PDB file of N, CA, C and O in Angstrom:
ATOM      1  N   UNK Y   1     100.255 120.128 101.487  1.00  0.00           N
ATOM      2  CA  UNK Y   1     101.456 119.854 102.274  1.00  0.00           C
ATOM      3  C   UNK Y   1     102.568 120.623 101.747  1.00  0.00           C
ATOM      4  O   UNK Y   1     103.016 120.800 100.869  1.00  0.00           O
ATOM      5  N   UNK Y   2     102.824 121.618 102.399  1.00  0.00           N
ATOM      6  CA  UNK Y   2     103.664 122.996 102.424  1.00  0.00           C
ATOM      7  C   UNK Y   2     104.363 122.351 103.008  1.00  0.00           C
ATOM      8  O   UNK Y   2     105.732 120.800 103.233  1.00  0.00           O
ATOM      9  N   UNK Y   3     106.521 122.479 101.627  1.00  0.00           N
ATOM     10  CA  UNK Y   3     107.681 121.715 101.847  1.00  0.00           C
ATOM     11  C   UNK Y   3     108.483 122.759 102.730  1.00  0.00           C
ATOM     12  O   UNK Y   3     107.972 123.950 103.091  1.00  0.00           O
ATOM     13  N   UNK Y   4     109.649 122.025 103.106  1.00  0.00           N
ATOM     14  CA  UNK Y   4     110.084 122.838 103.892  1.00  0.00           C
ATOM     15  C   UNK Y   4     110.788 123.938 103.360  1.00  0.00           C
ATOM     16  O   UNK Y   4     110.907 124.398 102.379  1.00  0.00           O
ATOM     17  N   UNK Y   5     111.116 125.505 103.651  1.00  0.00           N
ATOM     18  CA  UNK Y   5     111.147 126.391 103.161  1.00  0.00           C
ATOM     19  C   UNK Y   5     110.102 127.402 102.301  1.00  0.00           C
ATOM     20  O   UNK Y   5     109.770 128.532 102.601  1.00  0.00           O
ATOM     21  N   UNK Y   6     108.750 126.756 102.998  1.00  0.00           N
ATOM     22  CA  UNK Y   6     107.249 127.372 102.435  1.00  0.00           C
ATOM     23  C   UNK Y   6     107.261 128.131 102.618  1.00  0.00           C
ATOM     24  O   UNK Y   6     107.166 128.149 103.964  1.00  0.00           O
ATOM     25  N   UNK Y   7     107.164 129.901 102.625  1.00  0.00           N
ATOM     26  CA  UNK Y   7     106.104 131.327 103.780  1.00  0.00           C
ATOM     27  C   UNK Y   7     104.577 130.265 103.322  1.00  0.00           C
ATOM     28  O   UNK Y   7     104.260 130.379 102.694  1.00  0.00           O
ATOM     29  N   UNK Y   8     104.495 130.475 104.848  1.00  0.00           N
ATOM     30  CA  UNK Y   8     103.380 130.165 105.144  1.00  0.00           C
ATOM     31  C   UNK Y   8     102.440 131.680 106.143  1.00  0.00           C
ATOM     32  O   UNK Y   8     103.354 131.712 106.760  1.00  0.00           O
ATOM     33  N   UNK Y   9     101.318 131.018 106.796  1.00  0.00           N
ATOM     34  CA  UNK Y   9     100.551 132.432 107.610  1.00  0.00           C
ATOM     35  C   UNK Y   9      98.857 131.213 108.613  1.00  0.00           C
ATOM     36  O   UNK Y   9      99.096 130.077 107.704  1.00  0.00           O
ATOM     37  N   UNK Y  10      99.744 131.209 109.777  1.00  0.00           N
ATOM     38  CA  UNK Y  10      98.519 130.730 110.591  1.00  0.00           C
ATOM     39  C   UNK Y  10      96.827 130.900 110.590  1.00  0.00           C
ATOM     40  O   UNK Y  10      97.156 132.563 110.113  1.00  0.00           O
ATOM     41  N   UNK Y  11      96.480 129.654 110.292  1.00  0.00           N
ATOM     42  CA  UNK Y  11      94.991 130.440 110.857  1.00  0.00           C
ATOM     43  C   UNK Y  11      94.534 129.096 110.666  1.00  0.00           C
ATOM     44  O   UNK Y  11      94.684 128.383 111.438  1.00  0.00           O
ATOM     45  N   UNK Y  12      93.022 129.724 112.141  1.00  0.00           N
ATOM     46  CA  UNK Y  12      92.696 128.235 112.416  1.00  0.00           C
ATOM     47  C   UNK Y  12      93.209 128.568 113.740  1.00  0.00           C
ATOM     48  O   UNK Y  12      92.336 126.506 114.248  1.00  0.00           O
ATOM     49  N   UNK Y  13      94.001 128.343 114.484  1.00  0.00           N
ATOM     50  CA  UNK Y  13      94.333 128.354 114.928  1.00  0.00           C
ATOM     51  C   UNK Y  13      93.341 127.601 116.760  1.00  0.00           C
ATOM     52  O   UNK Y  13      93.286 129.697 116.944  1.00  0.00           O
ATOM     53  N   UNK Y  14      93.165 127.281 117.766  1.00  0.00           N
ATOM     54  CA  UNK Y  14      92.534 126.720 118.466  1.00  0.00           C
ATOM     55  C   UNK Y  14      93.554 127.748 120.829  1.00  0.00           C
ATOM     56  O   UNK Y  14      92.248 128.541 120.491  1.00  0.00           O
ATOM     57  N   UNK Y  15      93.755 126.904 119.897  1.00  0.00           N
ATOM     58  CA  UNK Y  15      94.955 126.800 121.469  1.00  0.00           C
ATOM     59  C   UNK Y  15      95.949 128.503 121.710  1.00  0.00           C
ATOM     60  O   UNK Y  15      96.111 129.202 122.954  1.00  0.00           O
ATOM     61  N   UNK Y  16      95.894 128.743 119.712  1.00  0.00           N
ATOM     62  CA  UNK Y  16      97.261 129.604 120.186  1.00  0.00           C
ATOM     63  C   UNK Y  16      97.040 130.883 118.593  1.00  0.00           C
ATOM     64  O   UNK Y  16      97.024 131.061 118.693  1.00  0.00           O
ATOM     65  N   UNK Y  17      95.730 131.242 119.666  1.00  0.00           N
ATOM     66  CA  UNK Y  17      94.861 131.893 118.365  1.00  0.00           C
ATOM     67  C   UNK Y  17      96.079 133.435 118.294  1.00  0.00           C
ATOM     68  O   UNK Y  17      95.751 133.660 117.566  1.00  0.00           O
ATOM     69  N   UNK Y  18      96.549 133.773 119.537  1.00  0.00           N
ATOM     70  CA  UNK Y  18      97.312 134.756 118.667  1.00  0.00           C
ATOM     71  C   UNK Y  18      99.033 134.259 117.661  1.00  0.00           C
ATOM     72  O   UNK Y  18      98.931 136.083 117.235  1.00  0.00           O
ATOM     73  N   UNK Y  19      98.650 133.690 117.256  1.00  0.00           N
ATOM     74  CA  UNK Y  19      99.846 133.286 116.063  1.00  0.00           C
ATOM     75  C   UNK Y  19      98.919 133.411 115.141  1.00  0.00           C
ATOM     76  O   UNK Y  19      99.608 134.023 113.027  1.00  0.00           O
ATOM     77  N   UNK Y  20      97.540 132.768 114.451  1.00  0.00           N
ATOM     78  CA  UNK Y  20      96.667 133.018 113.902  1.00  0.00           C
ATOM     79  C   UNK Y  20      96.931 134.552 112.690  1.00  0.00           C
ATOM     80  O   UNK Y  20      97.227 136.143 113.772  1.00  0.00           O
ATOM     81  N   UNK Y  21      97.455 134.320 111.703  1.00  0.00           N
ATOM     82  CA  UNK Y  21      97.847 135.611 110.898  1.00  0.00           C
ATOM     83  C   UNK Y  21      99.122 135.884 111.022  1.00  0.00           C
ATOM     84  O   UNK Y  21      99.402 136.653 109.902  1.00  0.00           O
ATOM     85  N   UNK Y  22      99.617 135.466 111.139  1.00  0.00           N
ATOM     86  CA  UNK Y  22     101.231 135.697 111.640  1.00  0.00           C
ATOM     87  C   UNK Y  22     102.378 134.904 110.511  1.00  0.00           C
ATOM     88  O   UNK Y  22     101.397 133.894 110.421  1.00  0.00           O
ATOM     89  N   UNK Y  23     103.021 135.042 110.400  1.00  0.00           N
ATOM     90  CA  UNK Y  23     104.335 134.499 108.920  1.00  0.00           C
ATOM     91  C   UNK Y  23     105.040 134.152 109.335  1.00  0.00           C
ATOM     92  O   UNK Y  23     105.312 134.961 110.195  1.00  0.00           O
ATOM     93  N   UNK Y  24     105.240 132.593 108.990  1.00  0.00           N
ATOM     94  CA  UNK Y  24     106.016 132.560 108.816  1.00  0.00           C
ATOM     95  C   UNK Y  24     106.930 130.982 107.355  1.00  0.00           C
ATOM     96  O   UNK Y  24     106.451 131.390 106.957  1.00  0.00           O
ATOM     97  N   UNK Y  25     107.949 130.662 107.969  1.00  0.00           N
ATOM     98  CA  UNK Y  25     107.641 129.391 106.830  1.00  0.00           C
ATOM     99  C   UNK Y  25     108.318 128.096 107.510  1.00  0.00           C
ATOM    100  O   UNK Y  25     108.606 127.378 108.446  1.00  0.00           O
ATOM    101  N   UNK Y  26     107.907 126.580 106.723  1.00  0.00           N
ATOM    102  CA  UNK Y  26     108.372 125.962 107.869  1.00  0.00           C
ATOM    103  C   UNK Y  26     109.801 125.406 107.404  1.00  0.00           C
ATOM    104  O   UNK Y  26     110.556 126.093 106.770  1.00  0.00           O
ATOM    105  N   UNK Y  27     110.362 124.933 108.666  1.00  0.00           N
ATOM    106  CA  UNK Y  27     111.771 125.004 108.603  1.00  0.00           C
ATOM    107  C   UNK Y  27     112.124 123.413 108.435  1.00  0.00           C
ATOM    108  O   UNK Y  27     113.005 122.679 108.767  1.00  0.00           O
ATOM    109  N   UNK Y  28     110.787 122.987 109.217  1.00  0.00           N
ATOM    110  CA  UNK Y  28     110.682 120.838 109.246  1.00  0.00           C
ATOM    111  C   UNK Y  28     110.229 120.592 109.571  1.00  0.00           C
ATOM    112  O   UNK Y  28     108.225 120.741 110.082  1.00  0.00           O
ATOM    113  N   UNK Y  29     109.271 119.110 109.245  1.00  0.00           N
ATOM    114  CA  UNK Y  29     107.631 118.074 108.790  1.00  0.00           C
ATOM    115  C   UNK Y  29     108.537 116.825 109.739  1.00  0.00           C
ATOM    116  O   UNK Y  29     109.611 117.122 109.995  1.00  0.00           O
ATOM    117  N   UNK Y  30     107.580 117.079 111.047  1.00  0.00           N
ATOM    118  CA  UNK Y  30     107.104 115.958 112.021  1.00  0.00           C
ATOM    119  C   UNK Y  30     106.355 115.269 111.670  1.00  0.00           C
ATOM    120  O   UNK Y  30     104.813 115.651 111.828  1.00  0.00           O
ATOM    121  N   UNK Y  31     106.498 114.758 111.039  1.00  0.00           N
ATOM    122  CA  UNK Y  31     105.725 113.260 110.525  1.00  0.00           C
ATOM    123  C   UNK Y  31     105.300 111.830 111.993  1.00  0.00           C
ATOM    124  O   UNK Y  31     107.261 111.549 112.301  1.00  0.00           O
ATOM    125  N   UNK Y  32     104.445 111.648 113.154  1.00  0.00           N
ATOM    126  CA  UNK Y  32     104.223 110.667 113.457  1.00  0.00           C
ATOM    127  C   UNK Y  32     104.480 109.305 113.128  1.00  0.00           C
ATOM    128  O   UNK Y  32     103.761 109.352 111.345  1.00  0.00           O
ATOM    129  N   UNK Y  33     104.854 108.804 114.312  1.00  0.00           N
ATOM    130  CA  UNK Y  33     104.389 107.165 114.069  1.00  0.00           C
ATOM    131  C   UNK Y  33     102.958 107.012 114.079  1.00  0.00           C
ATOM    132  O   UNK Y  33     101.836 107.278 114.130  1.00  0.00           O
ATOM    133  N   UNK Y  34     102.664 106.158 112.368  1.00  0.00           N
ATOM    134  CA  UNK Y  34     101.091 105.597 112.470  1.00  0.00           C
ATOM    135  C   UNK Y  34     100.527 104.627 113.286  1.00  0.00           C
ATOM    136  O   UNK Y  34     101.148 103.403 113.440  1.00  0.00           O
ATOM    137  N   UNK Y  35      99.982 104.398 113.705  1.00  0.00           N
ATOM    138  CA  UNK Y  35      99.299 103.235 114.560  1.00  0.00           C
ATOM    139  C   UNK Y  35      99.139 101.986 113.025  1.00  0.00           C
ATOM    140  O   UNK Y  35      99.493 100.348 113.531  1.00  0.00           O
ATOM    141  N   UNK Y  36      98.427 102.569 112.321  1.00  0.00           N
ATOM    142  CA  UNK Y  36      98.423 101.764 111.196  1.00  0.00           C
ATOM    143  C   UNK Y  36      99.360 100.444 110.184  1.00  0.00           C
ATOM    144  O   UNK Y  36      99.541  99.579 109.735  1.00  0.00           O
ATOM    145  N   UNK Y  37     100.596 101.587 110.893  1.00  0.00           N
ATOM    146  CA  UNK Y  37     102.420 101.133 110.248  1.00  0.00           C
ATOM    147  C   UNK Y  37     101.965 101.682 108.768  1.00  0.00           C
ATOM    148  O   UNK Y  37     103.117 101.839 108.158  1.00  0.00           O
ATOM    149  N   UNK Y  38     101.011 102.794 108.170  1.00  0.00           N
ATOM    150  CA  UNK Y  38     100.874 103.559 107.370  1.00  0.00           C
ATOM    151  C   UNK Y  38     102.268 104.175 106.965  1.00  0.00           C
ATOM    152  O   UNK Y  38     102.894 105.683 108.366  1.00  0.00           O
ATOM    153  N   UNK Y  39     103.080 104.716 106.040  1.00  0.00           N
ATOM    154  CA  UNK Y  39     103.726 105.737 106.100  1.00  0.00           C
ATOM    155  C   UNK Y  39     103.405 107.464 105.509  1.00  0.00           C
ATOM    156  O   UNK Y  39     102.268 107.444 104.494  1.00  0.00           O
ATOM    157  N   UNK Y  40     103.823 108.621 105.338  1.00  0.00           N
ATOM    158  CA  UNK Y  40     103.727 109.486 104.306  1.00  0.00           C
ATOM    159  C   UNK Y  40     102.816 110.523 105.475  1.00  0.00           C
ATOM    160  O   UNK Y  40     102.861 109.889 106.303  1.00  0.00           O
ATOM    161  N   UNK Y  41     103.359 111.718 104.965  1.00  0.00           N
ATOM    162  CA  UNK Y  41     102.725 112.927 105.562  1.00  0.00           C
ATOM    163  C   UNK Y  41     100.920 112.876 105.908  1.00  0.00           C
ATOM    164  O   UNK Y  41      99.921 112.758 104.802  1.00  0.00           O
ATOM    165  N   UNK Y  42     100.352 112.739 106.684  1.00  0.00           N
ATOM    166  CA  UNK Y  42      98.632 113.048 107.549  1.00  0.00           C
ATOM    167  C   UNK Y  42      98.985 114.481 107.116  1.00  0.00           C
ATOM    168  O   UNK Y  42      98.835 114.633 108.954  1.00  0.00           O
ATOM    169  N   UNK Y  43      98.052 115.110 106.750  1.00  0.00           N
ATOM    170  CA  UNK Y  43      97.380 116.157 107.569  1.00  0.00           C
ATOM    171  C   UNK Y  43      96.896 116.767 108.698  1.00  0.00           C
ATOM    172  O   UNK Y  43      96.694 117.409 109.112  1.00  0.00           O
ATOM    173  N   UNK Y  44      95.999 115.056 108.922  1.00  0.00           N
ATOM    174  CA  UNK Y  44      94.871 115.484 110.481  1.00  0.00           C
ATOM    175  C   UNK Y  44      95.941 115.953 111.477  1.00  0.00           C
ATOM    176  O   UNK Y  44      95.992 115.193 112.882  1.00  0.00           O
ATOM    177  N   UNK Y  45      97.021 114.926 111.281  1.00  0.00           N
ATOM    178  CA  UNK Y  45      98.230 114.639 112.485  1.00  0.00           C
ATOM    179  C   UNK Y  45      99.455 115.011 112.614  1.00  0.00           C
ATOM    180  O   UNK Y  45      99.706 115.340 113.637  1.00  0.00           O
ATOM    181  N   UNK Y  46     100.295 115.209 111.352  1.00  0.00           N
ATOM    182  CA  UNK Y  46     101.679 115.034 110.623  1.00  0.00           C
ATOM    183  C   UNK Y  46     101.665 116.898 111.654  1.00  0.00           C
ATOM    184  O   UNK Y  46     100.682 117.477 111.119  1.00  0.00           O
ATOM    185  N   UNK Y  47     102.067 117.603 111.586  1.00  0.00           N
ATOM    186  CA  UNK Y  47     102.955 119.131 111.887  1.00  0.00           C
ATOM    187  C   UNK Y  47     104.359 119.407 110.558  1.00  0.00           C
ATOM    188  O   UNK Y  47     105.400 119.167 110.495  1.00  0.00           O
ATOM    189  N   UNK Y  48     104.220 120.842 110.748  1.00  0.00           N
ATOM    190  CA  UNK Y  48     105.036 121.674 110.003  1.00  0.00           C
ATOM    191  C   UNK Y  48     105.591 122.157 111.188  1.00  0.00           C
ATOM    192  O   UNK Y  48     104.784 123.334 112.157  1.00  0.00           O
ATOM    193  N   UNK Y  49     106.786 122.219 111.436  1.00  0.00           N
ATOM    194  CA  UNK Y  49     107.964 123.318 111.712  1.00  0.00           C
ATOM    195  C   UNK Y  49     107.436 124.338 111.234  1.00  0.00           C
ATOM    196  O   UNK Y  49     108.426 124.714 110.510  1.00  0.00           O
ATOM    197  N   UNK Y  50     107.278 125.853 111.844  1.00  0.00           N
ATOM    198  CA  UNK Y  50     107.094 127.007 111.536  1.00  0.00           C
ATOM    199  C   UNK Y  50     108.304 128.261 112.703  1.00  0.00           C
ATOM    200  O   UNK Y  50     107.928 128.020 113.474  1.00  0.00           O
ATOM    201  N   UNK Y  51     108.859 128.883 111.952  1.00  0.00           N
ATOM    202  CA  UNK Y  51     109.418 128.981 112.483  1.00  0.00           C
ATOM    203  C   UNK Y  51     109.021 131.118 111.741  1.00  0.00           C
ATOM    204  O   UNK Y  51     108.945 130.935 110.623  1.00  0.00           O
ATOM    205  N   UNK Y  52     108.541 132.127 112.824  1.00  0.00           N
ATOM    206  CA  UNK Y  52     107.852 132.496 112.416  1.00  0.00           C
ATOM    207  C   UNK Y  52     108.820 134.416 111.957  1.00  0.00           C
ATOM    208  O   UNK Y  52     109.962 134.515 112.733  1.00  0.00           O
ATOM    209  N   UNK Y  53     108.693 135.386 110.663  1.00  0.00           N
ATOM    210  CA  UNK Y  53     109.358 137.006 110.711  1.00  0.00           C
ATOM    211  C   UNK Y  53     109.849 136.991 112.038  1.00  0.00           C
ATOM    212  O   UNK Y  53     110.443 137.548 111.914  1.00  0.00           O
ATOM    213  N   UNK Y  54     108.573 137.234 113.181  1.00  0.00           N
ATOM    214  CA  UNK Y  54     108.371 137.769 114.638  1.00  0.00           C
ATOM    215  C   UNK Y  54     109.688 137.010 115.317  1.00  0.00           C
ATOM    216  O   UNK Y  54     109.555 136.494 115.550  1.00  0.00           O
ATOM    217  N   UNK Y  55     110.573 136.824 115.123  1.00  0.00           N
ATOM    218  CA  UNK Y  55     112.215 136.790 116.226  1.00  0.00           C
ATOM    219  C   UNK Y  55     111.658 136.503 117.730  1.00  0.00           C
ATOM    220  O   UNK Y  55     112.164 136.158 118.304  1.00  0.00           O
ATOM    221  N   UNK Y  56     110.564 137.257 117.793  1.00  0.00           N
ATOM    222  CA  UNK Y  56     110.298 137.345 119.747  1.00  0.00           C
ATOM    223  C   UNK Y  56     109.450 136.356 119.661  1.00  0.00           C
ATOM    224  O   UNK Y  56     108.790 135.981 120.587  1.00  0.00           O
ATOM    225  N   UNK Y  57     108.771 135.032 118.585  1.00  0.00           N
ATOM    226  CA  UNK Y  57     107.146 134.034 118.747  1.00  0.00           C
ATOM    227  C   UNK Y  57     109.568 133.243 118.482  1.00  0.00           C
ATOM    228  O   UNK Y  57     109.438 132.938 117.994  1.00  0.00           O
ATOM    229  N   UNK Y  58     108.146 132.299 119.744  1.00  0.00           N
ATOM    230  CA  UNK Y  58     109.425 130.587 119.998  1.00  0.00           C
ATOM    231  C   UNK Y  58     108.455 129.480 118.642  1.00  0.00           C
ATOM    232  O   UNK Y  58     107.097 130.474 118.031  1.00  0.00           O
ATOM    233  N   UNK Y  59     109.901 129.102 117.319  1.00  0.00           N
ATOM    234  CA  UNK Y  59     109.464 127.935 116.566  1.00  0.00           C
ATOM    235  C   UNK Y  59     107.777 127.361 117.328  1.00  0.00           C
ATOM    236  O   UNK Y  59     108.122 127.091 118.446  1.00  0.00           O
ATOM    237  N   UNK Y  60     106.854 126.756 116.520  1.00  0.00           N
ATOM    238  CA  UNK Y  60     105.810 125.887 116.663  1.00  0.00           C
ATOM    239  C   UNK Y  60     105.823 124.512 115.599  1.00  0.00           C
ATOM    240  O   UNK Y  60     106.134 125.326 114.995  1.00  0.00           O
ATOM    241  N   UNK Y  61     104.879 124.047 116.448  1.00  0.00           N
ATOM    242  CA  UNK Y  61     104.281 123.227 115.719  1.00  0.00           C
ATOM    243  C   UNK Y  61     103.144 122.980 114.919  1.00  0.00           C
ATOM    244  O   UNK Y  61     101.895 122.965 116.006  1.00  0.00           O
ATOM    245  N   UNK Y  62     102.438 122.854 113.586  1.00  0.00           N
ATOM    246  CA  UNK Y  62     101.260 122.985 113.132  1.00  0.00           C
ATOM    247  C   UNK Y  62     100.647 122.750 112.631  1.00  0.00           C
ATOM    248  O   UNK Y  62     101.687 120.992 111.560  1.00  0.00           O
ATOM    249  N   UNK Y  63      99.820 121.850 113.106  1.00  0.00           N
ATOM    250  CA  UNK Y  63      99.056 121.144 111.630  1.00  0.00           C
ATOM    251  C   UNK Y  63      99.432 121.823 110.267  1.00  0.00           C
ATOM    252  O   UNK Y  63      98.520 123.355 109.948  1.00  0.00           O
ATOM    253  N   UNK Y  64      99.190 120.885 108.928  1.00  0.00           N
ATOM    254  CA  UNK Y  64      99.103 121.905 107.623  1.00  0.00           C
ATOM    255  C   UNK Y  64      98.243 122.157 107.339  1.00  0.00           C
ATOM    256  O   UNK Y  64      98.244 122.811 106.873  1.00  0.00           O
ATOM    257  N   UNK Y  65      96.489 122.122 108.058  1.00  0.00           N
ATOM    258  CA  UNK Y  65      95.355 122.484 107.371  1.00  0.00           C
ATOM    259  C   UNK Y  65      95.462 123.548 108.429  1.00  0.00           C
ATOM    260  O   UNK Y  65      94.089 124.516 107.613  1.00  0.00           O
ATOM    261  N   UNK Y  66      95.952 124.275 109.762  1.00  0.00           N
ATOM    262  CA  UNK Y  66      96.165 125.546 109.864  1.00  0.00           C
ATOM    263  C   UNK Y  66      96.904 126.746 109.306  1.00  0.00           C
ATOM    264  O   UNK Y  66      96.420 127.381 110.235  1.00  0.00           O
ATOM    265  N   UNK Y  67      97.662 125.615 107.675  1.00  0.00           N
ATOM    266  CA  UNK Y  67      98.619 126.800 107.445  1.00  0.00           C
ATOM    267  C   UNK Y  67      97.911 127.255 105.340  1.00  0.00           C
ATOM    268  O   UNK Y  67      97.349 126.443 105.648  1.00  0.00           O
ATOM    269  N   UNK Y  68      97.844 128.740 105.735  1.00  0.00           N
ATOM    270  CA  UNK Y  68      98.161 128.981 104.464  1.00  0.00           C
ATOM    271  C   UNK Y  68      99.281 129.297 104.441  1.00  0.00           C
ATOM    272  O   UNK Y  68     100.043 129.824 104.089  1.00  0.00           O
ATOM    273  N   UNK Y  69      99.735 128.315 102.220  1.00  0.00           N
ATOM    274  CA  UNK Y  69     100.785 129.154 101.756  1.00  0.00           C
ATOM    275  C   UNK Y  69     100.800 130.456 101.484  1.00  0.00           C
ATOM    276  O   UNK Y  69      99.828 131.286 100.316  1.00  0.00           O
ATOM    277  N   UNK Y  70     102.156 131.880 101.585  1.00  0.00           N
ATOM    278  CA  UNK Y  70     102.260 132.784 100.955  1.00  0.00           C
ATOM    279  C   UNK Y  70     101.692 131.978 100.072  1.00  0.00           C
ATOM    280  O   UNK Y  70     101.503 133.249  98.585  1.00  0.00           O
ATOM    281  N   UNK Y  71     102.981 131.547  99.283  1.00  0.00           N
ATOM    282  CA  UNK Y  71     103.061 131.607  97.795  1.00  0.00           C
ATOM    283  C   UNK Y  71     103.957 130.398  97.477  1.00  0.00           C
ATOM    284  O   UNK Y  71     104.566 130.179  98.363  1.00  0.00           O
ATOM    285  N   UNK Y  72     103.541 129.208  96.893  1.00  0.00           N
ATOM    286  CA  UNK Y  72     104.468 128.523  96.201  1.00  0.00           C
ATOM    287  C   UNK Y  72     106.080 129.000  95.515  1.00  0.00           C
ATOM    288  O   UNK Y  72     106.514 130.017  95.291  1.00  0.00           O
ATOM    289  N   UNK Y  73     107.401 128.426  95.859  1.00  0.00           N
ATOM    290  CA  UNK Y  73     108.546 128.134  95.242  1.00  0.00           C
ATOM    291  C   UNK Y  73     108.541 127.433  94.563  1.00  0.00           C
ATOM    292  O   UNK Y  73     108.328 126.601  94.413  1.00  0.00           O
ATOM    293  N   UNK Y  74     109.642 128.204  93.560  1.00  0.00           N
ATOM    294  CA  UNK Y  74     109.619 127.419  91.755  1.00  0.00           C
ATOM    295  C   UNK Y  74     110.685 125.997  92.849  1.00  0.00           C
ATOM    296  O   UNK Y  74     111.576 125.649  93.490  1.00  0.00           O
ATOM    297  N   UNK Y  75     110.128 125.244  92.446  1.00  0.00           N
ATOM    298  CA  UNK Y  75     110.949 123.748  91.468  1.00  0.00           C
ATOM    299  C   UNK Y  75     111.752 123.927  91.614  1.00  0.00           C
ATOM    300  O   UNK Y  75     112.753 125.228  90.464  1.00  0.00           O
ATOM    301  N   UNK Y  76     113.125 123.232  91.866  1.00  0.00           N
ATOM    302  CA  UNK Y  76     114.505 123.058  91.273  1.00  0.00           C
ATOM    303  C   UNK Y  76     114.903 122.622  90.279  1.00  0.00           C
ATOM    304  O   UNK Y  76     115.268 123.693  89.311  1.00  0.00           O
ATOM    305  N   UNK Y  77     113.457 122.100  90.258  1.00  0.00           N
ATOM    306  CA  UNK Y  77     113.826 121.418  88.358  1.00  0.00           C
ATOM    307  C   UNK Y  77     113.264 122.207  87.693  1.00  0.00           C
ATOM    308  O   UNK Y  77     113.299 122.237  86.306  1.00  0.00           O
ATOM    309  N   UNK Y  78     112.312 123.729  88.140  1.00  0.00           N
ATOM    310  CA  UNK Y  78     111.874 124.235  87.091  1.00  0.00           C
ATOM    311  C   UNK Y  78     112.982 125.537  86.413  1.00  0.00           C
ATOM    312  O   UNK Y  78     112.485 125.335  85.222  1.00  0.00           O
ATOM    313  N   UNK Y  79     113.763 125.844  87.520  1.00  0.00           N
ATOM    314  CA  UNK Y  79     114.840 126.212  86.971  1.00  0.00           C
ATOM    315  C   UNK Y  79     115.414 125.942  85.646  1.00  0.00           C
ATOM    316  O   UNK Y  79     115.915 125.312  85.119  1.00  0.00           O
TER     317      UNK Y  79
END
């Protein structure tokens, strides 16, 4: 699961194919209310709000399964 600030690239998008291969970063996590009342991030339902390097592209909500992490950011606890 990408965290806020994680650099990502979109892949496997069916409706917005022009975004496949585009690099951006996760700015927010959109967690939906689950029918069964469960909590937490579900990679098949919940979305990551991605802002792109190409500023002409609007931010979009993307399933985590359609994002690849470019590189992991160091954890603040590891510093």
